[in-house]
DNA sequence: GTGAAAGCGCTAACAC
DNA sequence: GTGTTAGCGCTTTCAC
């Protein structure tokens, strides 16, 4: 910028005015400055700008895994809202590791992102207190914040799961298996709670071996499913706690002779062609809602932390309507 | 930091030393400083740091659409490599719009990302010349850079497509339809070239109505597919130019009485269960390769721009092995 | 309409 | 071991 000023034979501030399209520059001076900019290939250094202005026009998004088909659309929706507000998106995957989440979040704070959207892996976010006090707006998504009071946008995991399991019961099932994610993940336990609620509503006593929580890697899910589907009194239906589990469950069921009913939480691409009944949550809507909430905060909204819960939808496609074998 | 120094009763530089774990501080002083840091909830301002050091420890990734299942894993792979190098990832979707691509890229440059990975939407990247000269390493992915000399990591679109079409021909097809993305997208024309090569190899004269390029939205693809599959001499097989096209093609075919053979470019989740034969490219490998290349540049590698081409794999699953109806 | 000076928060270089 | 000074590239303030 100094160089541009020298070359154009004007003061530093005049260049700054041109670069930022501020008023108070004669067309002629502006032209001279613009020529110098082009000749030198100058581009404003936003790092310096940020340092002076205090706002970075960027927000951070910490999620579990960008490669998961649920988070892609969510992330994209956040990006669109950010873009509409002239902000860039810094993305990070926690890989469901609380330490890595914290490391990422703090790195983002050190860069002074204006705001933060976090799909938490951990359950204690007190480490964020100083940052929030320092003015970094934060919205938690998909799972609640731990031990601090903050905005959150959630899906109705409990209600959705309850509806899905009730749907299976309505189609005659009583021995229904539930395979979910690790119990320290809030949505996993909420969905399990929904399962128990639906079973209790129908007066069914849940047997321990019908329930399995753990990682969503295919091997684990496969053995859990096979265990439930084997033995003298196998389950006649499965409820899959998220998209990863559903995918493996579909594979396991496809290999078996007897039909097994299935309802999965989260929609999956091509589930329509495979006839998989799902509880769908709109990932893009979740992302958009969270981002809009965040920018409202950044624009000065200072009401008490809010908790938004988005509804889920049961989409019957066949697999959830199969009668017991 | 000034406040921390005052509170701890030490100089500014000592705080800086503690914050950056530099040597040359007594354990006792360090403790006092650490206490002040905790009490004040201090966090280093990386914007200022960046300004001083010249490196931002962040890289930018501009792709078409983060919500596309091909780019999620690619993005995640880039992130992992960045993380290994202590860098954060700033993500942006161009939505296949050259102007938006440029806007994004320049915004990233203004933030002085250390490097840039671009899946180009446009075909003229001369606007990047000053930035590259200024030291921002850049790697183009999936499609070549336009009118500038730069590193690129591509998949073998031509070879993959040729193999897929030859596979259909080997199973007896002669009237084979090709539905691809917009012709201004490099991979789309490369794949079409592969189609033509395979057809020529077999001595088949391609009819105009067997080929359709355009947007990948379901409506467009659907009408293209239906046109090819109708009439007196319908095609007996389809080659789908990318994952979006494949998904719609599968739907269209599923609705028809006569079986239609299908090979798709890009693998899709659950394609195994649906028995869809695909030409698979490893999105994660593409992302990883590009990111590793980028960091090698950042570490000082200054050989001539390289062009890496990754192979594709044909995965037969049934749909590509159907004989002509 | 334009420019000079101060300073955002940090680190490099050097003095103590 | 520790502190002081200068300056990264920009914007803010205020004088011209």
XYZ file of C-alpha atoms (C1' of nucleotides) in Angstrom:
682
model
C 0.000 0.000 0.000
C 2.943 2.184 0.803
C 4.369 1.276 -2.598
C 1.115 2.072 -4.307
C 1.015 5.453 -2.604
C 4.566 6.203 -3.672
C 3.975 5.165 -7.241
C 0.749 7.129 -7.522
C 2.339 10.081 -5.796
C -0.378 10.318 -3.153
C -0.695 9.766 0.585
C -1.262 6.436 2.233
C -4.736 7.347 3.319
C -5.820 8.167 -0.200
C -4.903 4.699 -1.357
C -6.830 3.305 1.571
C -9.808 5.382 0.489
C -9.684 4.036 -3.039
C -9.212 0.442 -1.954
C -12.224 0.683 0.326
C -14.304 2.764 -2.068
C -14.632 5.523 0.495
C -15.865 8.906 -0.723
C -13.710 12.008 -0.916
C -11.356 11.218 -3.771
C -11.331 13.016 -7.113
C -11.990 10.750 -10.092
C -8.607 11.747 -11.400
C -6.683 10.767 -8.259
C -8.687 7.598 -8.068
C -7.657 6.678 -11.570
C -3.990 7.274 -10.808
C -4.203 5.156 -7.690
C -6.054 2.392 -9.505
C -3.352 2.297 -12.140
C -0.666 1.923 -9.533
C -2.659 -0.863 -7.870
C -2.973 -2.771 -11.123
C 0.643 -2.217 -12.085
C 1.877 -3.493 -8.754
C -0.655 -6.307 -8.453
C -1.520 -4.938 -5.054
C -4.092 -6.685 -2.873
C -5.128 -5.371 0.495
C -3.774 -7.374 3.404
C -6.822 -8.312 5.402
C -4.752 -9.525 8.340
C -3.634 -5.992 9.008
C -7.126 -4.720 8.418
C -8.542 -7.188 10.906
C -6.032 -6.139 13.490
C -7.176 -2.564 13.208
C -10.923 -3.116 12.804
C -11.389 -5.909 15.301
C -13.681 -7.948 13.071
C -12.433 -10.728 10.862
C -15.552 -11.293 8.773
C -15.104 -14.991 9.271
C -16.879 -17.607 11.304
C -15.753 -21.009 12.456
C -17.628 -24.264 12.117
C -16.528 -27.249 14.143
C -18.271 -30.486 13.332
C -17.659 -34.174 13.616
C -16.673 -35.126 10.108
C -16.962 -33.100 6.949
C -16.999 -36.321 4.951
C -20.226 -37.485 6.593
C -23.147 -36.932 4.212
C -25.092 -35.294 7.026
C -22.529 -32.553 7.578
C -21.807 -31.657 3.979
C -25.178 -30.014 3.380
C -25.161 -28.536 6.869
C -21.814 -26.963 6.234
C -22.845 -25.686 2.862
C -25.941 -24.059 4.358
C -23.813 -22.313 6.963
C -21.493 -21.142 4.227
C -24.356 -19.645 2.236
C -25.558 -17.607 5.175
C -22.010 -16.507 5.940
C -21.547 -15.456 2.368
C -24.719 -13.385 2.478
C -23.137 -11.566 5.411
C -19.796 -11.172 3.684
C -18.048 -13.672 5.916
C -15.825 -16.640 5.159
C -16.119 -20.049 6.750
C -13.301 -21.837 8.543
C -14.078 -25.499 8.872
C -12.798 -28.128 11.243
C -13.573 -31.764 12.018
C -13.330 -32.916 15.612
C -13.518 -36.609 14.711
C -15.744 -36.922 17.758
C -12.777 -36.272 20.028
C -13.427 -33.726 22.796
C -9.784 -32.702 23.005
C -9.565 -32.116 19.325
C -12.778 -30.121 19.498
C -11.321 -27.857 22.140
C -8.056 -27.475 20.298
C -9.928 -26.484 17.142
C -12.300 -24.122 18.869
C -9.482 -22.343 20.651
C -7.470 -22.054 17.460
C -10.479 -20.428 15.861
C -10.853 -18.089 18.801
C -7.195 -17.140 18.580
C -7.860 -16.114 15.024
C -10.674 -14.026 16.339
C -13.432 -15.449 14.220
C -16.484 -13.294 14.756
C -18.604 -16.272 15.649
C -18.542 -19.982 16.167
C -20.884 -22.809 15.295
C -20.038 -25.961 17.164
C -21.350 -29.476 16.919
C -19.871 -30.512 20.223
C -17.960 -33.712 20.763
C -17.285 -33.013 24.419
C -19.696 -32.357 27.224
C -17.892 -29.599 29.096
C -17.548 -26.264 27.378
C -16.566 -24.095 30.271
C -13.296 -23.514 28.468
C -15.312 -21.272 26.169
C -16.457 -18.915 28.877
C -13.637 -16.380 28.521
C -14.046 -16.350 24.749
C -17.774 -15.799 24.888
C -17.215 -13.068 27.437
C -14.687 -11.598 25.020
C -17.462 -11.324 22.469
C -17.207 -14.390 20.250
C -20.805 -15.355 19.562
C -21.375 -19.084 19.752
C -24.175 -21.375 18.667
C -24.205 -25.064 19.505
C -25.780 -27.388 17.002
C -27.211 -30.899 17.034
C -26.201 -31.435 20.643
C -26.435 -29.126 23.643
C -23.526 -27.244 25.164
C -22.077 -28.713 28.332
C -22.059 -26.750 31.584
C -22.453 -23.363 29.968
C -25.456 -21.384 28.908
C -25.483 -20.843 25.159
C -27.651 -20.736 22.077
C -28.440 -24.075 20.532
C -30.211 -25.507 17.529
C -31.227 -29.133 17.873
C -33.282 -31.708 16.050
C -36.030 -33.513 17.879
C -34.083 -36.719 18.378
C -36.323 -37.992 21.120
C -39.565 -37.325 19.276
C -38.285 -38.580 15.954
C -37.025 -41.803 17.398
C -40.192 -42.364 19.364
C -42.246 -41.887 16.233
C -40.082 -44.264 14.238
C -40.242 -47.024 16.823
C -43.983 -46.498 17.301
C -44.320 -46.898 13.556
C -42.683 -50.321 13.747
C -44.889 -51.285 16.666
C -47.948 -50.186 14.711
C -46.925 -52.625 12.016
C -46.988 -55.502 14.443
C -43.435 -55.644 15.791
C -42.702 -56.222 19.452
C -39.122 -57.445 19.462
C -37.369 -54.370 18.075
C -33.637 -53.817 18.156
C -32.000 -50.416 18.637
C -28.473 -49.802 17.370
C -27.094 -46.389 18.157
C -23.983 -44.267 18.452
C -21.785 -43.991 21.526
C -23.718 -43.185 24.706
C -21.681 -40.053 25.446
C -23.195 -38.471 22.349
C -26.314 -36.613 23.281
C -28.326 -37.476 20.197
C -27.553 -41.149 20.723
C -29.032 -41.214 24.209
C -31.965 -39.042 23.196
C -32.825 -41.419 20.411
C -32.507 -44.341 22.767
C -34.822 -42.528 25.147
C -37.320 -42.186 22.314
C -37.071 -45.903 21.683
C -37.731 -46.709 25.321
C -40.631 -44.277 25.418
C -42.287 -45.857 22.402
C -41.781 -49.337 23.767
C -43.175 -48.324 27.145
C -46.168 -46.703 25.461
C -46.938 -50.070 23.914
C -46.365 -51.917 27.141
C -43.376 -53.806 25.792
C -40.580 -54.733 28.165
C -37.258 -54.069 26.474
C -34.690 -56.821 26.732
C -31.052 -55.836 27.177
C -29.924 -57.700 24.121
C -32.176 -55.580 21.922
C -30.138 -52.485 22.603
C -26.620 -51.734 21.463
C -24.757 -48.428 21.667
C -21.222 -47.910 20.460
C -19.124 -46.608 17.615
C -20.696 -46.499 14.199
C -17.955 -48.344 12.379
C -19.364 -51.059 10.132
C -17.743 -53.941 12.025
C -19.256 -52.978 15.340
C -22.696 -52.319 13.910
C -22.619 -55.517 11.904
C -21.912 -57.730 14.870
C -24.510 -55.939 16.970
C -27.113 -56.427 14.251
C -26.210 -60.052 13.682
C -26.416 -60.791 17.385
C -29.912 -59.337 17.602
C -31.054 -61.109 14.457
C -29.727 -64.476 15.576
C -30.690 -66.837 18.383
C -34.025 -68.411 19.185
C -35.990 -65.219 19.611
C -34.528 -62.740 17.157
C -35.764 -59.202 16.799
C -38.084 -58.764 13.849
C -37.244 -55.117 13.274
C -34.308 -52.784 13.696
C -34.174 -49.096 14.487
C -30.910 -47.525 13.344
C -29.723 -44.548 15.367
C -28.099 -42.574 12.551
C -27.124 -42.601 8.913
C -23.906 -44.606 9.413
C -25.757 -47.300 11.306
C -28.549 -47.404 8.747
C -26.131 -48.012 5.901
C -24.598 -51.008 7.617
C -27.951 -52.288 8.808
C -29.242 -52.242 5.250
C -26.275 -54.316 4.162
C -26.720 -56.861 6.936
C -30.438 -57.211 6.277
C -29.867 -57.581 2.541
C -27.741 -60.661 3.235
C -30.408 -62.437 5.240
C -33.137 -64.674 3.958
C -35.948 -63.520 6.166
C -37.102 -59.974 5.751
C -36.331 -57.679 8.668
C -38.120 -54.379 9.086
C -35.966 -51.261 9.387
C -36.380 -47.620 10.232
C -33.322 -45.376 10.197
C -32.671 -41.985 11.695
C -31.450 -39.503 9.023
C -32.257 -39.752 5.376
C -29.683 -41.218 2.980
C -29.186 -40.743 -0.699
C -30.941 -43.420 -2.770
C -32.870 -44.597 0.281
C -35.976 -44.089 -1.823
C -34.836 -46.671 -4.361
C -33.913 -49.134 -1.674
C -37.238 -48.549 0.015
C -35.772 -47.574 3.364
C -38.139 -45.914 5.786
C -36.417 -43.093 7.644
C -36.835 -40.355 10.174
C -35.540 -37.408 8.203
C -33.985 -34.301 9.605
C -33.156 -31.443 7.304
C -29.402 -30.905 7.661
C -29.422 -27.771 5.543
C -32.223 -26.270 7.614
C -30.296 -27.007 10.790
C -27.208 -25.282 9.411
C -29.142 -22.331 8.066
C -31.039 -21.820 11.295
C -27.878 -21.928 13.348
C -26.034 -19.529 11.078
C -28.895 -17.070 10.971
C -29.077 -17.196 14.719
C -25.368 -16.535 14.920
C -25.473 -13.516 12.649
C -28.411 -12.119 14.545
C -26.181 -12.245 17.604
C -23.383 -10.591 15.708
C -25.782 -7.868 14.685
C -26.370 -7.138 18.309
C -29.234 -9.370 19.462
C -28.628 -9.902 23.145
C -31.603 -11.808 24.454
C -31.116 -14.778 26.740
C -29.603 -17.909 25.148
C -32.279 -19.622 23.093
C -32.886 -23.260 22.360
C -34.442 -24.051 19.010
C -35.686 -27.528 18.246
C -36.397 -28.536 14.678
C -38.954 -31.247 13.904
C -38.223 -34.501 12.106
C -40.321 -36.244 9.487
C -41.142 -39.910 9.096
C -40.822 -40.972 5.464
C -42.377 -44.411 4.881
C -40.782 -46.235 1.974
C -41.393 -49.872 2.629
C -38.758 -51.183 4.999
C -40.576 -49.785 8.008
C -43.907 -51.207 6.931
C -42.867 -54.841 6.658
C -44.771 -57.106 9.081
C -42.854 -59.366 11.465
C -41.412 -62.412 9.722
C -0.879 -9.306 26.452
C 0.050 -5.916 27.793
C -2.448 -6.473 30.595
C -0.997 -9.869 31.369
C 2.497 -8.387 31.555
C 1.306 -5.647 33.892
C -0.541 -8.058 36.148
C 2.362 -10.493 36.306
C 4.792 -7.636 36.793
C 6.969 -8.696 33.870
C 7.865 -7.374 30.458
C 5.857 -7.882 27.318
C 8.401 -10.161 25.766
C 8.392 -12.502 28.728
C 4.682 -13.045 28.311
C 5.260 -13.683 24.641
C 7.883 -16.248 25.594
C 5.518 -18.059 27.902
C 2.641 -17.976 25.438
C 4.836 -19.458 22.736
C 6.646 -21.872 25.028
C 9.969 -20.343 24.127
C 12.930 -21.180 26.324
C 14.604 -18.738 28.664
C 12.032 -18.203 31.390
C 12.414 -19.294 35.013
C 9.785 -21.743 36.155
C 8.798 -19.221 38.777
C 8.225 -16.353 36.342
C 6.447 -18.706 34.038
C 4.054 -19.656 36.812
C 3.316 -16.018 37.623
C 2.659 -15.256 33.969
C 0.482 -18.328 33.579
C -1.594 -17.256 36.547
C -2.127 -13.839 35.053
C -3.111 -15.441 31.741
C -5.682 -17.650 33.411
C -7.036 -14.884 35.593
C -7.524 -12.586 32.635
C -8.721 -15.293 30.279
C -6.084 -14.133 27.844
C -5.765 -15.745 24.413
C -3.113 -14.774 21.932
C -4.428 -12.735 19.016
C -3.319 -14.636 15.965
C -4.245 -11.782 13.649
C -1.471 -9.703 15.116
C 0.843 -12.668 15.082
C 0.143 -13.301 11.421
C 0.835 -9.706 10.591
C 4.236 -9.977 12.170
C 5.219 -13.447 11.023
C 3.888 -13.316 7.500
C 2.376 -16.776 7.631
C -1.225 -17.434 8.516
C -1.033 -21.179 9.021
C -4.188 -21.511 7.011
C -4.982 -22.727 3.536
C -7.990 -22.089 1.362
C -10.035 -24.681 -0.470
C -12.398 -23.562 -3.197
C -14.630 -26.250 -4.595
C -17.909 -26.567 -6.357
C -20.261 -27.616 -3.612
C -19.421 -28.811 -0.150
C -22.756 -30.608 -0.021
C -21.813 -32.885 -2.923
C -20.834 -36.327 -1.626
C -17.719 -36.241 -3.787
C -16.342 -33.101 -2.171
C -17.028 -33.929 1.469
C -14.375 -36.652 1.663
C -12.030 -34.631 -0.531
C -12.351 -31.679 1.792
C -11.895 -33.810 4.845
C -8.710 -35.306 3.409
C -7.326 -31.846 2.742
C -8.206 -30.863 6.270
C -6.342 -33.827 7.728
C -3.164 -32.945 5.879
C -3.527 -29.304 6.859
C -3.979 -30.315 10.458
C -0.818 -32.408 10.341
C 0.949 -29.229 9.277
C -0.711 -27.118 11.946
C -2.874 -25.238 9.482
C -6.572 -24.465 9.408
C -8.822 -24.841 6.397
C -10.971 -22.080 4.979
C -13.627 -23.505 2.735
C -15.665 -21.983 -0.032
C -18.147 -23.218 -2.626
C -18.089 -21.623 -6.052
C -21.401 -23.173 -7.097
C -19.740 -23.715 -10.478
C -19.771 -19.965 -11.107
C -16.455 -18.568 -12.403
C -17.108 -15.120 -10.962
C -17.859 -16.516 -7.575
C -14.739 -18.637 -7.783
C -12.622 -15.574 -8.454
C -14.305 -13.595 -5.724
C -13.643 -16.382 -3.235
C -10.074 -16.975 -4.309
C -9.231 -13.293 -4.062
C -10.870 -13.022 -0.651
C -8.685 -15.896 0.496
C -5.622 -14.224 -0.951
C -6.471 -10.997 0.819
C -6.444 -12.978 4.026
C -3.037 -14.191 3.013
C -3.737 -17.887 3.245
C -0.433 -19.665 2.837
C -1.758 -21.809 0.044
C -4.744 -22.453 -2.104
C -6.397 -25.572 -3.441
C -8.837 -24.791 -6.197
C -11.307 -26.920 -8.052
C -11.769 -24.386 -10.799
C -15.131 -23.348 -12.140
C -13.689 -20.870 -14.639
C -11.190 -21.446 -17.405
C -9.061 -18.339 -17.083
C -6.939 -17.984 -13.981
C -4.608 -15.223 -15.047
C -6.111 -13.170 -12.257
C -4.071 -15.373 -9.946
C -0.720 -14.456 -11.429
C 0.089 -11.586 -9.062
C -0.906 -13.713 -6.063
C 1.215 -16.644 -7.111
C 4.095 -14.271 -7.751
C 3.475 -12.905 -4.264
C 4.092 -16.371 -2.912
C 0.694 -17.996 -2.440
C 1.208 -21.601 -3.441
C -1.646 -22.950 -5.529
C -2.706 -26.411 -6.585
C -5.540 -27.005 -9.015
C -7.601 -30.102 -8.526
C -9.925 -32.216 -10.644
C -9.681 -29.792 -13.564
C -6.673 -27.984 -15.009
C -5.878 -24.328 -14.491
C -6.738 -22.008 -17.332
C -4.085 -19.930 -19.084
C -1.547 -20.176 -16.306
C 1.075 -22.700 -15.460
C 0.370 -24.344 -12.126
C 0.422 -27.595 -10.190
C -2.541 -29.838 -10.730
C -3.933 -33.093 -9.465
C -6.449 -34.745 -11.757
C -8.286 -38.007 -12.106
C -8.007 -39.933 -15.314
C -11.400 -38.890 -16.634
C -10.621 -39.843 -20.176
C -9.243 -43.271 -19.359
C -11.913 -44.064 -16.789
C -14.713 -43.179 -19.118
C -13.180 -45.065 -21.999
C -12.870 -48.150 -19.832
C -16.458 -47.886 -18.627
C -17.892 -47.529 -22.107
C -15.669 -50.330 -23.417
C -17.047 -52.466 -20.603
C -20.582 -51.883 -21.864
C -19.520 -52.636 -25.414
C -17.885 -55.849 -24.243
C -21.238 -56.874 -22.837
C -22.860 -56.531 -26.240
C -24.076 -52.948 -26.300
C -23.748 -50.772 -29.365
C -26.317 -48.071 -28.822
C -24.939 -46.438 -25.696
C -26.066 -43.077 -24.344
C -23.750 -40.594 -22.638
C -25.174 -38.045 -20.200
C -22.640 -35.602 -18.806
C -22.131 -32.291 -17.079
C -21.875 -28.919 -18.808
C -19.350 -28.862 -21.660
C -17.378 -25.978 -20.145
C -16.360 -28.299 -17.312
C -13.134 -30.019 -18.199
C -13.976 -33.393 -16.680
C -17.238 -33.438 -18.603
C -15.539 -33.070 -21.968
C -12.741 -35.457 -21.034
C -15.257 -38.114 -20.130
C -17.119 -37.500 -23.350
C -13.819 -37.863 -25.171
C -13.335 -41.216 -23.442
C -16.785 -42.262 -24.589
C -16.032 -41.334 -28.170
C -12.683 -43.120 -28.029
C -14.236 -46.348 -26.779
C -16.968 -46.175 -29.397
C -14.449 -45.510 -32.133
C -12.304 -48.396 -30.898
C -15.309 -50.648 -31.459
C -16.073 -49.167 -34.830
C -19.391 -47.753 -33.678
C -20.649 -44.518 -35.211
C -22.060 -42.349 -32.443
C -25.421 -40.755 -33.143
C -26.018 -37.227 -31.940
C -29.054 -38.165 -29.931
C -26.994 -40.562 -27.825
C -25.058 -37.712 -26.296
C -26.306 -35.070 -23.908
C -24.279 -32.547 -21.950
C -25.770 -29.971 -19.604
C -26.482 -29.180 -15.986
C -26.775 -32.093 -13.593
C -30.097 -31.098 -12.111
C -32.497 -34.041 -11.977
C -35.022 -32.527 -14.382
C -32.504 -32.002 -17.152
C -30.909 -35.416 -16.718
C -34.259 -37.124 -16.551
C -35.497 -35.718 -19.835
C -32.193 -36.476 -21.513
C -32.344 -40.079 -20.318
C -35.974 -40.518 -21.275
C -35.333 -39.157 -24.745
C -32.517 -41.630 -25.312
C -34.523 -44.529 -23.922
C -37.593 -43.776 -26.024
C -38.247 -43.892 -29.751
C -37.875 -46.744 -32.201
C -34.184 -47.388 -31.641
C -33.531 -46.636 -28.008
C -30.105 -46.922 -26.414
C -29.661 -50.159 -24.490
C -27.131 -48.770 -22.040
C -26.304 -45.459 -20.362
C -23.016 -44.029 -19.266
C -23.490 -41.382 -16.556
C -20.843 -38.676 -16.461
C -20.799 -38.084 -12.716
C -22.383 -38.957 -9.403
C -25.316 -36.544 -9.748
C -26.177 -37.912 -13.156
C -25.869 -41.500 -11.969
C -28.327 -40.943 -9.158
C -30.973 -39.624 -11.496
C -30.215 -42.245 -14.130
C -30.735 -44.993 -11.569
C -34.128 -43.515 -10.728
C -35.189 -43.267 -14.348
C -34.080 -46.812 -15.112
C -35.831 -48.160 -12.037
C -39.102 -46.845 -13.394
C -38.816 -48.624 -16.729
C -39.940 -52.126 -17.582
C -37.025 -53.175 -19.730
C -33.677 -53.414 -18.067
C -31.149 -50.809 -19.147
C -27.455 -51.250 -18.505
C -25.677 -48.480 -16.620
C -22.159 -47.495 -15.731
C -21.614 -44.335 -13.718
C -18.559 -42.198 -13.161
C -17.860 -41.768 -9.417
C -18.879 -44.218 -6.757
C -21.980 -43.548 -4.678
C -22.965 -44.709 -1.253
C -25.101 -47.847 -1.347
C -24.289 -48.382 -5.022
C -23.175 -51.864 -4.007
C -26.649 -52.755 -2.769
C -28.275 -51.345 -5.842
C -25.823 -53.223 -8.010
C -24.570 -50.172 -9.854
C -21.371 -50.614 -11.809
C -19.160 -47.551 -11.493
C -15.863 -46.006 -12.430
C -14.578 -45.079 -9.022
C -12.194 -42.264 -8.231
C -10.884 -41.923 -4.729
C -11.957 -38.446 -3.608
C -9.971 -38.661 -0.400
C -6.826 -39.662 -2.282
C -7.278 -36.745 -4.649
C -7.615 -34.335 -1.737
C -4.700 -35.831 0.146
C -2.416 -35.789 -2.867
C -3.242 -32.189 -3.624
C -2.733 -31.073 -0.044
C 0.552 -32.915 0.296
C 1.722 -31.340 -2.895
C 0.735 -27.930 -1.596
C 2.619 -28.318 1.648
C 5.673 -29.546 -0.193
C 5.564 -26.254 -2.063
C 5.147 -24.374 1.158
C 8.156 -26.191 2.529
C 10.177 -24.794 -0.313
C 9.876 -27.231 -3.198
C 10.323 -25.121 -6.299
C 10.416 -27.509 -9.202
C 8.418 -26.772 -12.337
C 4.639 -27.049 -12.007
C 3.683 -30.705 -11.950
C 0.648 -32.500 -13.242
C -0.396 -35.605 -11.331
C -3.028 -37.918 -12.734
C -4.685 -40.464 -10.487
C -6.087 -43.672 -11.907
C -9.718 -44.750 -11.718
C -11.115 -48.189 -11.022
C -13.958 -50.036 -12.655
C -16.147 -51.741 -10.070
C -18.535 -54.229 -11.686
C -21.686 -54.715 -9.638
C -24.306 -55.877 -12.080
C -25.783 -52.869 -13.831
C -22.871 -52.642 -16.216
C -22.959 -56.349 -17.054
C -26.562 -56.539 -18.208
C -26.874 -57.596 -21.858
C -28.849 -55.461 -24.290
C -32.605 -55.858 -23.836
C -9.993 16.546 -1.168
C -5.812 15.013 1.054
C -2.099 13.574 4.227
C 0.715 12.888 8.690
C 0.802 10.598 12.890
C -0.702 7.223 16.129
C -1.710 2.668 17.193
C -4.270 -2.164 16.620
C -1.359 -6.777 19.309
C 2.108 -9.131 18.388
C 7.315 -10.795 17.507
C 12.380 -10.013 15.893
C 16.448 -8.036 17.187
C 19.131 -6.542 20.375
C 20.450 -4.533 24.862
C 20.811 -5.350 29.629
C 16.771 -14.564 32.266
C 14.533 -10.449 31.019
C 13.092 -5.920 29.029
C 13.081 -2.302 25.307
C 12.422 -0.779 20.775
C 10.844 -0.989 16.233
C 7.677 -2.279 12.909
C 4.356 -5.858 10.382
C 0.135 -3.077 6.938
C -3.563 -1.245 7.725
C -7.387 2.308 9.660
C -8.559 6.146 12.706
C -8.164 10.812 13.932
C -7.500 15.175 12.980
C -5.071 18.864 10.805
C -4.399 21.052 6.503
